[in-house]
Amino acid sequence: HVVVIAVDGPSGSGKSSVSKAVAARLGLAYLDTGAMYRAATLWCVDGGTDLTDQAAVADAVRAMPLEMGVDPSAPTVHLDGRDVAEAIRTTEVSTAVSQVATNLDVRAELRRRQRAIIEAEGVEDGFSGGAGIVAEGRDITTVVAPDADARVLLTASEEARLRRRSLEVHGAADASAVEATRDQVLRRDRDDSTVSQFQVAADGVVTVDSSDLDFEQTIDAVLAVVAR
Ligand code: CDP
């Protein structure tokens, strides 16, 4: 039996680092679906696609040559053969990604690719896991893999999320760095609100609130859900 673990959560909840660690701990593959939406955004921006033209964006994404590497110790994102791990994290991409991610044809295309990767459990790129996969994002527990063996909604207070995000982006979490992060994070929460709602966990999804947990404690809390 191939194990599928689905983790959803908002920006700054720690879902990427925690999911990666859980996958490594369990010897599973790891899929960052947010990186796929970011890659789709970069592909459109670099290709000069008008982001307000929904049909053009959908066409571009359907033709996007994207390869996701699912080894949790070294996950990779290649776009047309180019390593775009850093290029998909720029402010420009972070600012534009919700516009691409709310396009329903884009979601259908990426959902199809995500399911194919989950079903292949990472075997395709030579990652030797093969036992299963941890997939994280915003609609994995509800839409992409509602039948997953374990489904976790990783939440955190707004204060904790802004502090973490600030550390990631600015390398600091003093008042001015947190303030600089606030607008971006809260605007993206709002722009994403049609595709992801985190107020209430869907049926059968276990909420893990990481506000007062450190990294190791959060990993343990997710592993405890998996062991249920
Ligand atoms: O930077 P952060 O961890 O908050 O987000 P991410 O996981 O890199 O995802 C970037 C963006 O992709 C989100 O803001 C959503 O617009 C979109 N996304 C989505 O719509 N569905 C997913 N399953 C994952 C990400």
mmCIF file of C-alpha atoms and ligand atoms in Angstrom:
data_model
loop_
_atom_site.group_PDB
_atom_site.id
_atom_site.type_symbol
_atom_site.label_atom_id
_atom_site.label_comp_id
_atom_site.label_asym_id
_atom_site.label_seq_id
_atom_site.Cartn_x
_atom_site.Cartn_y
_atom_site.Cartn_z
ATOM 1 C CA HIS A 1 0.000 0.000 0.000
ATOM 2 C CA VAL A 2 1.319 3.408 -0.989
ATOM 3 C CA VAL A 3 1.037 5.950 1.817
ATOM 4 C CA VAL A 4 -0.249 9.429 1.017
ATOM 5 C CA ILE A 5 0.017 12.151 3.641
ATOM 6 C CA ALA A 6 -1.694 15.455 2.849
ATOM 7 C CA VAL A 7 -0.739 18.683 4.627
ATOM 8 C CA ASP A 8 -2.443 22.037 4.051
ATOM 9 C CA GLY A 9 -1.878 25.367 5.687
ATOM 10 C CA PRO A 10 -1.460 29.095 5.161
ATOM 11 C CA SER A 11 1.714 31.083 4.650
ATOM 12 C CA GLY A 12 4.044 30.905 7.636
ATOM 13 C CA SER A 13 2.350 27.882 9.191
ATOM 14 C CA GLY A 14 5.585 25.952 8.647
ATOM 15 C CA LYS A 15 3.958 23.457 6.307
ATOM 16 C CA SER A 16 6.873 23.210 3.851
ATOM 17 C CA SER A 17 9.690 22.655 6.348
ATOM 18 C CA VAL A 18 7.554 20.365 8.522
ATOM 19 C CA SER A 19 6.251 18.309 5.570
ATOM 20 C CA LYS A 20 9.766 17.902 4.208
ATOM 21 C CA ALA A 21 11.047 16.708 7.596
ATOM 22 C CA VAL A 22 8.135 14.294 8.040
ATOM 23 C CA ALA A 23 8.784 12.839 4.571
ATOM 24 C CA ALA A 24 12.503 12.428 5.308
ATOM 25 C CA ARG A 25 11.742 10.817 8.669
ATOM 26 C CA LEU A 26 9.343 8.302 7.101
ATOM 27 C CA GLY A 27 11.349 7.652 3.934
ATOM 28 C CA LEU A 28 8.630 9.113 1.738
ATOM 29 C CA ALA A 29 8.748 11.400 -1.274
ATOM 30 C CA TYR A 30 7.832 15.084 -0.849
ATOM 31 C CA LEU A 31 5.757 17.322 -3.124
ATOM 32 C CA ASP A 32 5.517 21.114 -2.688
ATOM 33 C CA THR A 33 2.430 22.038 -4.717
ATOM 34 C CA GLY A 34 2.875 25.739 -3.947
ATOM 35 C CA ALA A 35 6.143 25.558 -5.895
ATOM 36 C CA MET A 36 4.113 24.364 -8.905
ATOM 37 C CA TYR A 37 1.808 27.421 -8.725
ATOM 38 C CA ARG A 38 4.884 29.612 -8.319
ATOM 39 C CA ALA A 39 6.565 27.943 -11.322
ATOM 40 C CA ALA A 40 3.408 28.461 -13.392
ATOM 41 C CA THR A 41 3.486 32.146 -12.462
ATOM 42 C CA LEU A 42 7.162 32.487 -13.378
ATOM 43 C CA TRP A 43 6.511 30.685 -16.680
ATOM 44 C CA CYS A 44 3.767 33.183 -17.591
ATOM 45 C CA VAL A 45 5.721 36.235 -16.447
ATOM 46 C CA ASP A 46 8.903 35.189 -18.285
ATOM 47 C CA GLY A 47 6.903 34.267 -21.381
ATOM 48 C CA GLY A 48 5.227 37.666 -21.480
ATOM 49 C CA THR A 49 1.750 36.210 -20.973
ATOM 50 C CA ASP A 50 -0.807 38.832 -19.941
ATOM 51 C CA LEU A 51 -1.804 37.674 -16.446
ATOM 52 C CA THR A 52 -5.246 39.237 -16.808
ATOM 53 C CA ASP A 53 -5.940 37.069 -19.890
ATOM 54 C CA GLN A 54 -7.324 33.909 -18.245
ATOM 55 C CA ALA A 55 -7.399 31.823 -21.417
ATOM 56 C CA ALA A 56 -3.848 32.747 -22.379
ATOM 57 C CA VAL A 57 -2.595 31.940 -18.869
ATOM 58 C CA ALA A 58 -4.337 28.547 -18.925
ATOM 59 C CA ASP A 59 -2.878 27.745 -22.357
ATOM 60 C CA ALA A 60 0.610 28.699 -21.209
ATOM 61 C CA VAL A 61 0.358 26.553 -18.077
ATOM 62 C CA ARG A 62 -0.895 23.531 -20.021
ATOM 63 C CA ALA A 63 2.234 23.778 -22.178
ATOM 64 C CA MET A 64 4.589 24.382 -19.225
ATOM 65 C CA PRO A 65 7.576 21.974 -19.189
ATOM 66 C CA LEU A 66 7.779 21.533 -15.406
ATOM 67 C CA GLU A 67 9.666 18.824 -13.562
ATOM 68 C CA MET A 68 9.336 18.396 -9.804
ATOM 69 C CA GLY A 69 12.061 16.502 -7.938
ATOM 70 C CA VAL A 70 10.505 14.819 -4.908
ATOM 71 C CA ASP A 71 13.473 13.731 -2.783
ATOM 72 C CA PRO A 72 12.759 15.454 0.579
ATOM 73 C CA SER A 73 16.476 15.925 1.267
ATOM 74 C CA ALA A 74 16.900 17.831 -2.017
ATOM 75 C CA PRO A 75 13.591 18.771 -3.642
ATOM 76 C CA THR A 76 14.023 20.469 -7.019
ATOM 77 C CA VAL A 77 11.969 22.535 -9.458
ATOM 78 C CA HIS A 78 13.023 22.605 -13.108
ATOM 79 C CA LEU A 79 11.293 24.708 -15.708
ATOM 80 C CA ASP A 80 12.308 23.931 -19.276
ATOM 81 C CA GLY A 81 15.424 22.284 -17.854
ATOM 82 C CA ARG A 82 16.376 25.317 -15.750
ATOM 83 C CA ASP A 83 16.682 25.167 -11.954
ATOM 84 C CA VAL A 84 14.154 27.779 -10.767
ATOM 85 C CA ALA A 85 14.203 27.048 -7.020
ATOM 86 C CA GLU A 86 15.246 30.623 -6.273
ATOM 87 C CA ALA A 87 13.504 32.374 -9.145
ATOM 88 C CA ILE A 88 10.070 31.208 -7.929
ATOM 89 C CA ARG A 89 10.584 32.858 -4.502
ATOM 90 C CA THR A 90 11.015 36.456 -5.639
ATOM 91 C CA THR A 91 8.634 39.180 -4.467
ATOM 92 C CA GLU A 92 7.440 39.548 -8.063
ATOM 93 C CA VAL A 93 6.289 35.911 -8.170
ATOM 94 C CA SER A 94 4.879 35.989 -4.631
ATOM 95 C CA THR A 95 2.836 39.044 -5.542
ATOM 96 C CA ALA A 96 1.449 37.595 -8.787
ATOM 97 C CA VAL A 97 0.914 33.954 -7.790
ATOM 98 C CA SER A 98 -2.643 34.305 -6.432
ATOM 99 C CA GLN A 99 -3.799 35.728 -9.762
ATOM 100 C CA VAL A 100 -2.567 32.584 -11.530
ATOM 101 C CA ALA A 101 -3.691 30.213 -8.758
ATOM 102 C CA THR A 102 -7.295 31.459 -8.817
ATOM 103 C CA ASN A 103 -7.585 30.586 -12.522
ATOM 104 C CA LEU A 104 -9.775 27.444 -12.495
ATOM 105 C CA ASP A 105 -8.262 26.011 -15.686
ATOM 106 C CA VAL A 106 -4.795 26.407 -14.180
ATOM 107 C CA ARG A 107 -5.976 24.602 -11.046
ATOM 108 C CA ALA A 108 -7.432 21.744 -13.109
ATOM 109 C CA GLU A 109 -4.143 21.344 -14.976
ATOM 110 C CA LEU A 110 -1.918 21.460 -11.898
ATOM 111 C CA ARG A 111 -4.277 19.187 -9.957
ATOM 112 C CA ARG A 112 -3.982 16.629 -12.762
ATOM 113 C CA ARG A 113 -0.166 16.835 -12.645
ATOM 114 C CA GLN A 114 -0.123 16.661 -8.838
ATOM 115 C CA ARG A 115 -2.266 13.529 -8.814
ATOM 116 C CA ALA A 116 -0.004 11.926 -11.423
ATOM 117 C CA ILE A 117 3.059 12.623 -9.245
ATOM 118 C CA ILE A 118 1.278 11.329 -6.136
ATOM 119 C CA GLU A 119 0.225 8.178 -7.959
ATOM 120 C CA ALA A 120 3.784 7.635 -9.201
ATOM 121 C CA GLU A 121 4.911 8.212 -5.581
ATOM 122 C CA GLY A 122 8.060 9.885 -6.806
ATOM 123 C CA VAL A 123 9.442 6.883 -8.637
ATOM 124 C CA GLU A 124 9.567 8.752 -11.942
ATOM 125 C CA ASP A 125 12.468 11.044 -11.070
ATOM 126 C CA GLY A 126 14.595 8.246 -9.721
ATOM 127 C CA PHE A 127 13.900 9.010 -6.066
ATOM 128 C CA SER A 128 14.051 5.572 -4.533
ATOM 129 C CA GLY A 129 11.331 6.111 -1.924
ATOM 130 C CA GLY A 130 8.447 4.405 -3.642
ATOM 131 C CA ALA A 131 6.695 3.855 -0.327
ATOM 132 C CA GLY A 132 4.554 6.919 -0.602
ATOM 133 C CA ILE A 133 4.532 10.687 -0.520
ATOM 134 C CA VAL A 134 3.867 13.732 1.629
ATOM 135 C CA ALA A 135 2.099 16.372 -0.461
ATOM 136 C CA GLU A 136 1.598 19.869 0.919
ATOM 137 C CA GLY A 137 -0.282 22.931 -0.208
ATOM 138 C CA ARG A 138 -3.633 24.570 0.243
ATOM 139 C CA ASP A 139 -6.156 22.153 -1.243
ATOM 140 C CA ILE A 140 -4.431 18.785 -0.851
ATOM 141 C CA THR A 141 -6.544 17.503 2.051
ATOM 142 C CA THR A 142 -9.757 18.652 0.389
ATOM 143 C CA VAL A 143 -9.408 18.452 -3.394
ATOM 144 C CA VAL A 144 -6.174 16.876 -4.650
ATOM 145 C CA ALA A 145 -6.008 13.903 -2.261
ATOM 146 C CA PRO A 146 -9.145 13.753 -0.099
ATOM 147 C CA ASP A 147 -8.593 9.982 0.254
ATOM 148 C CA ALA A 148 -5.113 10.414 1.749
ATOM 149 C CA ASP A 149 -4.182 8.102 4.637
ATOM 150 C CA ALA A 150 -3.519 11.069 6.894
ATOM 151 C CA ARG A 151 -4.743 14.624 6.419
ATOM 152 C CA VAL A 152 -3.403 17.527 8.446
ATOM 153 C CA LEU A 153 -4.313 21.193 8.545
ATOM 154 C CA LEU A 154 -1.311 23.041 9.940
ATOM 155 C CA THR A 155 -2.368 26.367 11.424
ATOM 156 C CA ALA A 156 -0.714 29.068 13.515
ATOM 157 C CA SER A 157 -1.759 32.402 14.954
ATOM 158 C CA GLU A 158 -1.328 35.418 12.689
ATOM 159 C CA GLU A 159 1.441 36.668 14.988
ATOM 160 C CA ALA A 160 3.383 33.392 14.740
ATOM 161 C CA ARG A 161 2.921 33.192 10.976
ATOM 162 C CA LEU A 162 4.185 36.750 10.429
ATOM 163 C CA ARG A 163 7.190 36.145 12.675
ATOM 164 C CA ARG A 164 8.172 32.971 10.796
ATOM 165 C CA ARG A 165 7.616 34.479 7.393
ATOM 166 C CA SER A 166 9.645 37.517 8.373
ATOM 167 C CA LEU A 167 12.537 35.293 9.459
ATOM 168 C CA GLU A 168 12.365 33.427 6.142
ATOM 169 C CA VAL A 169 12.206 36.487 3.921
ATOM 170 C CA HIS A 170 14.182 39.116 5.868
ATOM 171 C CA GLY A 171 16.307 36.928 8.130
ATOM 172 C CA ALA A 172 14.946 38.896 11.081
ATOM 173 C CA ALA A 173 11.769 39.133 13.136
ATOM 174 C CA ASP A 174 12.118 42.550 14.766
ATOM 175 C CA ALA A 175 9.145 44.905 14.627
ATOM 176 C CA SER A 176 10.074 46.577 11.340
ATOM 177 C CA ALA A 177 10.788 43.298 9.528
ATOM 178 C CA VAL A 178 7.474 41.853 10.730
ATOM 179 C CA GLU A 179 5.704 45.015 9.582
ATOM 180 C CA ALA A 180 7.287 44.718 6.123
ATOM 181 C CA THR A 181 6.025 41.141 5.902
ATOM 182 C CA ARG A 182 2.526 41.855 7.176
ATOM 183 C CA ASP A 183 1.077 43.524 4.085
ATOM 184 C CA GLN A 184 2.361 40.835 1.721
ATOM 185 C CA VAL A 185 1.205 37.889 3.796
ATOM 186 C CA LEU A 186 -2.222 39.267 4.651
ATOM 187 C CA ARG A 187 -2.859 40.411 1.091
ATOM 188 C CA ARG A 188 -1.981 36.954 -0.254
ATOM 189 C CA ASP A 189 -4.248 35.315 2.372
ATOM 190 C CA ARG A 190 -7.053 37.507 1.066
ATOM 191 C CA ASP A 191 -6.224 36.947 -2.624
ATOM 192 C CA ASP A 192 -6.123 33.174 -2.022
ATOM 193 C CA SER A 193 -9.361 33.094 -0.067
ATOM 194 C CA THR A 194 -11.392 31.670 -2.950
ATOM 195 C CA VAL A 195 -9.114 28.633 -3.220
ATOM 196 C CA SER A 196 -8.207 28.042 0.421
ATOM 197 C CA GLN A 197 -10.133 28.517 3.628
ATOM 198 C CA PHE A 198 -8.375 27.619 6.836
ATOM 199 C CA GLN A 199 -10.840 28.741 9.484
ATOM 200 C CA VAL A 200 -12.439 25.330 9.814
ATOM 201 C CA ALA A 201 -10.828 21.987 9.005
ATOM 202 C CA ALA A 202 -12.740 19.841 6.518
ATOM 203 C CA ASP A 203 -14.334 16.615 7.741
ATOM 204 C CA GLY A 204 -11.712 14.067 8.779
ATOM 205 C CA VAL A 205 -8.847 16.568 8.631
ATOM 206 C CA VAL A 206 -6.863 16.912 11.869
ATOM 207 C CA THR A 207 -5.820 20.422 12.872
ATOM 208 C CA VAL A 208 -2.343 20.925 14.310
ATOM 209 C CA ASP A 209 -1.864 24.425 15.737
ATOM 210 C CA SER A 210 1.860 25.194 15.715
ATOM 211 C CA SER A 211 1.647 28.659 17.332
ATOM 212 C CA ASP A 212 3.269 27.460 20.548
ATOM 213 C CA LEU A 213 5.227 24.517 19.160
ATOM 214 C CA ASP A 214 8.834 24.601 17.998
ATOM 215 C CA PHE A 215 9.947 22.849 14.814
ATOM 216 C CA GLU A 216 10.596 19.430 16.418
ATOM 217 C CA GLN A 217 7.349 19.523 18.383
ATOM 218 C CA THR A 218 5.403 20.318 15.219
ATOM 219 C CA ILE A 219 7.023 17.400 13.389
ATOM 220 C CA ASP A 220 6.102 15.117 16.304
ATOM 221 C CA ALA A 221 2.520 16.384 16.288
ATOM 222 C CA VAL A 222 2.169 15.594 12.576
ATOM 223 C CA LEU A 223 3.812 12.184 13.020
ATOM 224 C CA ALA A 224 1.288 11.476 15.799
ATOM 225 C CA VAL A 225 -1.567 12.137 13.358
ATOM 226 C CA VAL A 226 0.058 9.815 10.829
ATOM 227 C CA ALA A 227 0.412 7.064 13.451
ATOM 228 C CA ARG A 228 -3.303 7.178 14.367
HETATM 229 O O1 CDP B 1 4.781 31.122 0.368
HETATM 230 P P1 CDP B 1 3.777 30.194 0.959
HETATM 231 O O2 CDP B 1 4.330 29.057 1.743
HETATM 232 O O3 CDP B 1 2.690 30.914 1.647
HETATM 233 O O4 CDP B 1 2.958 29.593 -0.246
HETATM 234 P P2 CDP B 1 3.270 28.433 -1.259
HETATM 235 O O5 CDP B 1 2.969 27.128 -0.619
HETATM 236 O O6 CDP B 1 4.613 28.610 -1.870
HETATM 237 O O7 CDP B 1 2.125 28.718 -2.335
HETATM 238 C C1 CDP B 1 2.165 29.878 -3.129
HETATM 239 C C2 CDP B 1 0.783 30.170 -3.676
HETATM 240 O O8 CDP B 1 0.361 29.107 -4.510
HETATM 241 C C3 CDP B 1 -0.338 30.342 -2.664
HETATM 242 O O9 CDP B 1 -0.389 31.659 -2.159
HETATM 243 C C4 CDP B 1 -1.570 29.997 -3.499
HETATM 244 O O10 CDP B 1 -1.953 31.106 -4.281
HETATM 245 C C5 CDP B 1 -1.045 28.935 -4.441
HETATM 246 N N1 CDP B 1 -1.343 27.546 -4.054
HETATM 247 C C6 CDP B 1 -2.581 27.024 -4.351
HETATM 248 O O11 CDP B 1 -3.435 27.761 -4.847
HETATM 249 N N2 CDP B 1 -2.876 25.712 -4.099
HETATM 250 C C7 CDP B 1 -1.946 24.914 -3.550
HETATM 251 N N3 CDP B 1 -2.238 23.612 -3.338
HETATM 252 C C8 CDP B 1 -0.678 25.418 -3.218
HETATM 253 C C9 CDP B 1 -0.400 26.756 -3.469
#
